[in-house]
CSV table of C-alpha atoms in Angstrom, one decimal:
chain,number,residue,atom,x,y,z
W,1,UNK,CA,6.0,-58.4,-36.0
W,2,UNK,CA,8.0,-60.0,-32.5
W,3,UNK,CA,5.8,-59.1,-29.5
W,4,UNK,CA,7.6,-59.5,-26.5
W,5,UNK,CA,5.9,-58.5,-23.1
W,6,UNK,CA,3.7,-55.8,-21.6
W,7,UNK,CA,6.5,-53.3,-20.6
W,8,UNK,CA,5.8,-49.3,-19.6
W,9,UNK,CA,1.9,-47.4,-19.5
W,10,UNK,CA,2.9,-44.2,-20.2
W,11,UNK,CA,-0.1,-41.0,-18.1
W,12,UNK,CA,0.8,-38.0,-19.8
W,13,UNK,CA,-0.1,-35.7,-15.8
W,14,UNK,CA,0.7,-31.7,-15.0
W,15,UNK,CA,0.9,-32.4,-11.2
W,16,UNK,CA,4.9,-34.7,-11.5
W,17,UNK,CA,4.8,-34.8,-7.6
W,18,UNK,CA,1.4,-35.0,-7.0
W,19,UNK,CA,0.7,-37.7,-9.5
W,20,UNK,CA,3.9,-39.8,-7.5
W,21,UNK,CA,1.9,-38.7,-4.4
W,22,UNK,CA,-0.9,-40.4,-5.2
W,23,UNK,CA,0.7,-43.9,-7.4
W,24,UNK,CA,2.9,-45.0,-4.0
W,25,UNK,CA,-0.1,-44.1,-2.7
W,26,UNK,CA,-2.1,-46.8,-4.6
W,27,UNK,CA,0.6,-49.1,-5.9
W,28,UNK,CA,2.4,-50.1,-2.7
W,29,UNK,CA,5.4,-49.1,-4.2
W,30,UNK,CA,8.4,-46.7,-4.9
W,31,UNK,CA,9.4,-43.8,-7.5
W,32,UNK,CA,12.5,-43.3,-9.3
W,33,UNK,CA,14.1,-40.0,-9.1
W,34,UNK,CA,12.6,-36.9,-11.6
W,35,UNK,CA,14.0,-37.6,-14.5
W,36,UNK,CA,14.5,-35.1,-18.5
W,37,UNK,CA,14.3,-36.0,-20.7
W,38,UNK,CA,14.9,-33.3,-23.4
W,39,UNK,CA,13.3,-33.7,-26.7
W,40,UNK,CA,10.4,-34.4,-25.1
W,41,UNK,CA,10.0,-31.2,-23.2
W,42,UNK,CA,9.3,-33.1,-20.1
W,43,UNK,CA,10.6,-34.2,-16.6
W,44,UNK,CA,9.4,-38.1,-15.2
W,45,UNK,CA,9.7,-40.4,-12.4
W,46,UNK,CA,8.3,-44.8,-13.0
W,47,UNK,CA,6.3,-45.9,-10.9
W,48,UNK,CA,6.8,-50.1,-10.8
W,49,UNK,CA,3.5,-52.4,-10.4
W,50,UNK,CA,5.8,-56.2,-10.7
W,51,UNK,CA,7.6,-55.8,-14.0
W,52,UNK,CA,5.7,-53.0,-15.9
W,53,UNK,CA,6.4,-49.4,-14.5
W,54,UNK,CA,3.6,-46.7,-14.7
W,55,UNK,CA,6.5,-44.1,-16.6
W,56,UNK,CA,4.3,-40.6,-14.7
W,57,UNK,CA,5.4,-37.7,-17.2
W,58,UNK,CA,4.5,-33.5,-16.9
W,59,UNK,CA,6.1,-31.2,-19.1
W,60,UNK,CA,7.9,-28.5,-18.8
W,61,UNK,CA,7.7,-26.8,-22.0
W,62,UNK,CA,4.7,-25.7,-24.3
W,63,UNK,CA,3.5,-26.7,-27.3
W,64,UNK,CA,5.8,-30.0,-26.5
W,65,UNK,CA,4.4,-34.2,-27.2
W,66,UNK,CA,3.0,-34.3,-23.6
W,67,UNK,CA,1.7,-31.0,-23.1
W,68,UNK,CA,-0.1,-30.7,-26.3
W,69,UNK,CA,-1.8,-34.3,-25.5
W,70,UNK,CA,-3.2,-32.7,-21.7
W,71,UNK,CA,-4.3,-29.8,-23.1
W,72,UNK,CA,-6.7,-31.3,-25.6
W,73,UNK,CA,-7.3,-34.5,-23.5
W,74,UNK,CA,-7.0,-33.4,-19.7
W,75,UNK,CA,-4.1,-35.7,-17.9
W,76,UNK,CA,-4.9,-40.0,-18.3
W,77,UNK,CA,-3.8,-42.6,-20.2
W,78,UNK,CA,-1.1,-41.3,-22.8
W,79,UNK,CA,0.8,-44.9,-24.6
W,80,UNK,CA,1.2,-48.0,-23.9
W,81,UNK,CA,4.9,-50.1,-24.6
W,82,UNK,CA,5.4,-53.1,-25.3
W,83,UNK,CA,9.3,-55.0,-25.5
W,84,UNK,CA,11.2,-56.0,-29.3
W,85,UNK,CA,13.9,-57.5,-29.8
W,86,UNK,CA,15.4,-55.2,-32.2
W,87,UNK,CA,14.6,-51.3,-32.6
W,88,UNK,CA,15.8,-51.5,-36.0
W,89,UNK,CA,13.8,-54.5,-37.5
W,90,UNK,CA,10.7,-53.2,-36.3
W,91,UNK,CA,11.3,-50.6,-37.5
W,92,UNK,CA,11.8,-51.2,-41.0
W,93,UNK,CA,9.0,-53.8,-41.4
W,94,UNK,CA,6.4,-52.1,-40.1
W,95,UNK,CA,8.1,-49.2,-42.9
W,96,UNK,CA,7.5,-52.5,-44.8
W,97,UNK,CA,3.7,-52.8,-44.6
W,98,UNK,CA,2.7,-49.5,-44.8
W,99,UNK,CA,2.5,-49.1,-40.9
W,100,UNK,CA,3.0,-44.9,-40.3
W,101,UNK,CA,6.7,-44.2,-37.5
W,102,UNK,CA,5.8,-41.3,-35.5
W,103,UNK,CA,10.3,-40.4,-36.4
W,104,UNK,CA,12.9,-41.5,-38.8
W,105,UNK,CA,15.0,-42.8,-36.9
W,106,UNK,CA,15.1,-44.9,-33.3
W,107,UNK,CA,14.3,-42.1,-30.3
W,108,UNK,CA,17.7,-42.2,-28.0
W,109,UNK,CA,16.9,-42.2,-23.6
W,110,UNK,CA,18.8,-43.4,-21.2
W,111,UNK,CA,20.0,-46.6,-23.2
W,112,UNK,CA,17.2,-47.2,-24.8
W,113,UNK,CA,16.3,-47.4,-28.2
W,114,UNK,CA,13.0,-46.8,-28.8
W,115,UNK,CA,9.7,-46.2,-31.2
W,116,UNK,CA,6.7,-45.0,-30.7
W,117,UNK,CA,3.9,-46.2,-34.0
W,118,UNK,CA,1.4,-43.8,-35.2
W,119,UNK,CA,-2.0,-44.5,-33.1
W,120,UNK,CA,-4.6,-44.4,-36.3
W,121,UNK,CA,-3.5,-47.4,-37.1
W,122,UNK,CA,-4.1,-48.9,-33.8
W,123,UNK,CA,-8.2,-47.5,-33.3
W,124,UNK,CA,-6.2,-44.3,-31.2
W,125,UNK,CA,-3.9,-46.6,-28.9
W,126,UNK,CA,-0.2,-45.0,-28.6
W,127,UNK,CA,1.8,-48.2,-29.0
W,128,UNK,CA,6.2,-47.5,-28.3
W,129,UNK,CA,8.2,-50.6,-28.9
W,130,UNK,CA,11.2,-50.1,-26.9
W,131,UNK,CA,14.5,-51.2,-27.8
W,132,UNK,CA,17.6,-52.4,-24.5
W,133,UNK,CA,15.9,-52.8,-20.8
W,134,UNK,CA,16.2,-49.5,-18.4
W,135,UNK,CA,16.7,-51.0,-14.5
W,136,UNK,CA,14.8,-47.9,-14.1
W,137,UNK,CA,14.7,-48.6,-9.9
W,138,UNK,CA,12.4,-48.6,-7.1
W,139,UNK,CA,11.0,-50.3,-4.5
W,140,UNK,CA,8.8,-53.5,-4.4
W,141,UNK,CA,5.8,-52.9,-4.9
W,142,UNK,CA,3.2,-53.9,-1.6
W,143,UNK,CA,2.0,-57.8,-2.1
W,144,UNK,CA,-2.2,-56.9,-2.6
W,145,UNK,CA,-1.4,-55.0,-4.8
W,146,UNK,CA,-1.3,-56.7,-8.1
W,147,UNK,CA,-0.6,-56.3,-10.9
W,148,UNK,CA,-1.6,-55.8,-14.5
W,149,UNK,CA,-3.6,-57.7,-16.5
W,150,UNK,CA,-4.7,-55.7,-19.5
W,151,UNK,CA,-6.6,-52.7,-21.1
W,152,UNK,CA,-9.9,-50.9,-21.8
W,153,UNK,CA,-10.0,-49.4,-24.9
W,154,UNK,CA,-13.0,-46.9,-26.5
W,155,UNK,CA,-12.9,-47.9,-30.3
W,156,UNK,CA,-15.6,-46.8,-32.9
W,157,UNK,CA,-15.6,-50.1,-34.9
W,158,UNK,CA,-14.0,-53.3,-32.8
W,159,UNK,CA,-14.8,-55.4,-35.5
W,160,UNK,CA,-12.2,-52.9,-38.1
W,161,UNK,CA,-9.8,-52.5,-34.2
W,162,UNK,CA,-9.6,-56.9,-33.4
W,163,UNK,CA,-8.2,-56.6,-37.4
W,164,UNK,CA,-5.9,-54.2,-36.7
W,165,UNK,CA,-4.6,-55.8,-33.3
W,166,UNK,CA,-4.6,-59.1,-35.1
W,167,UNK,CA,-3.0,-58.0,-38.9
W,168,UNK,CA,0.3,-55.4,-36.5
W,169,UNK,CA,0.7,-57.5,-32.9
W,170,UNK,CA,-0.5,-60.2,-33.4
W,171,UNK,CA,-2.9,-60.6,-30.9
W,172,UNK,CA,-5.3,-63.5,-30.6
W,173,UNK,CA,-8.6,-62.0,-30.6
W,174,UNK,CA,-11.9,-63.2,-29.8
W,175,UNK,CA,-16.0,-62.8,-31.0
W,176,UNK,CA,-18.2,-59.9,-29.5
W,177,UNK,CA,-19.4,-59.4,-27.1
W,178,UNK,CA,-21.1,-57.1,-24.7
W,179,UNK,CA,-19.7,-55.0,-21.7
W,180,UNK,CA,-22.8,-54.1,-19.8
W,181,UNK,CA,-21.1,-52.4,-17.4
W,182,UNK,CA,-19.8,-50.1,-20.0
W,183,UNK,CA,-23.1,-50.4,-22.6
W,184,UNK,CA,-21.4,-51.5,-25.9
W,185,UNK,CA,-20.9,-54.7,-28.2
W,186,UNK,CA,-17.0,-54.9,-27.8
W,187,UNK,CA,-14.1,-57.5,-28.3
W,188,UNK,CA,-11.0,-58.8,-26.3
W,189,UNK,CA,-7.9,-59.6,-28.2
W,190,UNK,CA,-5.0,-61.5,-26.5
W,191,UNK,CA,-0.9,-60.4,-26.9
W,192,UNK,CA,1.3,-62.6,-24.2
W,193,UNK,CA,-0.2,-62.2,-20.5
W,194,UNK,CA,-1.7,-58.9,-21.8
W,195,UNK,CA,-5.5,-58.8,-22.5
W,196,UNK,CA,-7.1,-55.6,-25.3
W,197,UNK,CA,-10.9,-55.1,-24.0
W,198,UNK,CA,-12.7,-53.4,-27.5
W,199,UNK,CA,-15.5,-51.2,-26.9
W,200,UNK,CA,-17.4,-49.9,-28.8
W,201,UNK,CA,-19.7,-46.8,-27.3
W,202,UNK,CA,-18.1,-46.8,-24.1
W,203,UNK,CA,-17.1,-43.3,-23.1
W,204,UNK,CA,-20.2,-41.1,-22.9
W,205,UNK,CA,-21.5,-43.5,-21.3
W,206,UNK,CA,-19.3,-43.8,-18.3
W,207,UNK,CA,-18.9,-40.1,-18.9
W,208,UNK,CA,-15.1,-39.7,-20.2
W,209,UNK,CA,-14.4,-36.7,-20.8
W,210,UNK,CA,-10.6,-37.8,-22.4
W,211,UNK,CA,-12.8,-40.1,-24.6
W,212,UNK,CA,-16.1,-37.8,-25.5
W,213,UNK,CA,-16.7,-36.4,-29.0
W,214,UNK,CA,-16.3,-39.5,-30.7
W,215,UNK,CA,-12.6,-39.9,-29.9
W,216,UNK,CA,-10.7,-43.0,-29.1
W,217,UNK,CA,-7.9,-44.7,-26.7
W,218,UNK,CA,-7.1,-45.7,-23.5
W,219,UNK,CA,-9.9,-45.4,-21.4
W,220,UNK,CA,-9.0,-47.7,-17.5
W,221,UNK,CA,-5.9,-50.4,-17.4
W,222,UNK,CA,-7.4,-53.4,-15.4
W,223,UNK,CA,-5.2,-55.2,-12.3
W,224,UNK,CA,-5.6,-58.2,-10.7
W,225,UNK,CA,-5.5,-58.6,-7.4
W,226,UNK,CA,-4.8,-61.4,-5.0
W,227,UNK,CA,-8.0,-59.8,-2.4
W,228,UNK,CA,-10.2,-57.0,-4.0
W,229,UNK,CA,-12.5,-56.8,-1.0
W,230,UNK,CA,-8.4,-56.1,1.3
W,231,UNK,CA,-7.9,-54.3,-1.5
W,232,UNK,CA,-10.6,-51.6,-1.2
W,233,UNK,CA,-10.1,-50.3,2.7
W,234,UNK,CA,-6.2,-50.2,2.5
W,235,UNK,CA,-6.8,-47.5,-1.1
W,236,UNK,CA,-9.3,-45.4,0.6
W,237,UNK,CA,-6.9,-44.4,2.8
W,238,UNK,CA,-4.7,-44.1,0.5
W,239,UNK,CA,-8.0,-41.1,-0.7
W,240,UNK,CA,-8.4,-43.5,-3.8
W,241,UNK,CA,-11.8,-44.5,-4.1
W,242,UNK,CA,-13.9,-46.8,-7.1
W,243,UNK,CA,-17.0,-45.1,-9.1
W,244,UNK,CA,-20.2,-44.8,-7.5
W,245,UNK,CA,-22.1,-47.9,-9.2
W,246,UNK,CA,-22.5,-51.5,-8.4
W,247,UNK,CA,-20.9,-54.0,-9.3
W,248,UNK,CA,-17.9,-56.0,-10.0
W,249,UNK,CA,-14.5,-56.4,-11.2
W,250,UNK,CA,-15.2,-52.3,-9.2
W,251,UNK,CA,-13.4,-49.9,-11.3
W,252,UNK,CA,-11.7,-46.9,-9.9
W,253,UNK,CA,-12.7,-42.9,-10.3
W,254,UNK,CA,-9.8,-41.6,-12.5
W,255,UNK,CA,-10.5,-38.6,-10.6
W,256,UNK,CA,-8.9,-39.6,-7.7
W,257,UNK,CA,-6.1,-41.2,-9.5
W,258,UNK,CA,-5.0,-38.0,-12.2
W,259,UNK,CA,-7.7,-39.7,-15.2
W,260,UNK,CA,-5.9,-42.9,-15.1
W,261,UNK,CA,-9.4,-45.0,-14.3
W,262,UNK,CA,-8.2,-48.8,-12.7
W,263,UNK,CA,-10.1,-52.4,-12.7
W,264,UNK,CA,-10.5,-54.4,-10.1
W,265,UNK,CA,-9.9,-57.9,-10.6
W,266,UNK,CA,-9.1,-60.7,-8.4
W,267,UNK,CA,-6.8,-62.5,-9.0
W,268,UNK,CA,-7.0,-65.6,-12.0
W,269,UNK,CA,-5.9,-68.1,-10.7
């Protein structure tokens, strides 16, 4: 499958204005005006960091996809999106390989053509494939805000998950290692410039209510920043605080970021 760059990170929130204020402060960026998506019964805004958009999604109708997600898991990370050159070809390839796509036809939104891969075949990760990039706009991020470099994903079986990432997304996977901070076996899976850390047994240790009950899914977003020491005083003044445990890299408290934890790394050179 021809997978391009990471385009967006979807975040489900019950209060779009409050979430926008937090993400603008955290990322040092601007946000689009609210955009209505009737097919999903939601309003959303885009906040850009580098070349990746954080899609803040608020449902306006009970029973919608995002509303059900928030009811089941609370606010927080919902999906990620990758660019593909031809969505029709991508859908056909997925079907030929027996991979479940969540809609019979491409989803159309603001000139975009997109499709979602069922999270069951990606160890709990909901992946959107997008053709035809949209210029959502938004102010340039602050210089210290850095870039999205990867994700932590809680899985039940790191080897099975690594195999899925390799077979479906073409990821390059590494051998097992032990993530001492999160208390679980892990494997890295790299898709282009994005590194996924697939971790087993992490949710209960760090108190992730969203992923309790043996659930799988996105756990945190990795940010590479040029000066982590300068990053924290700036963000603390904005009301965003680190989680209370010692050691680097730092992890933000998800309660301060609408259910999203950010793992902060020094920028890799």
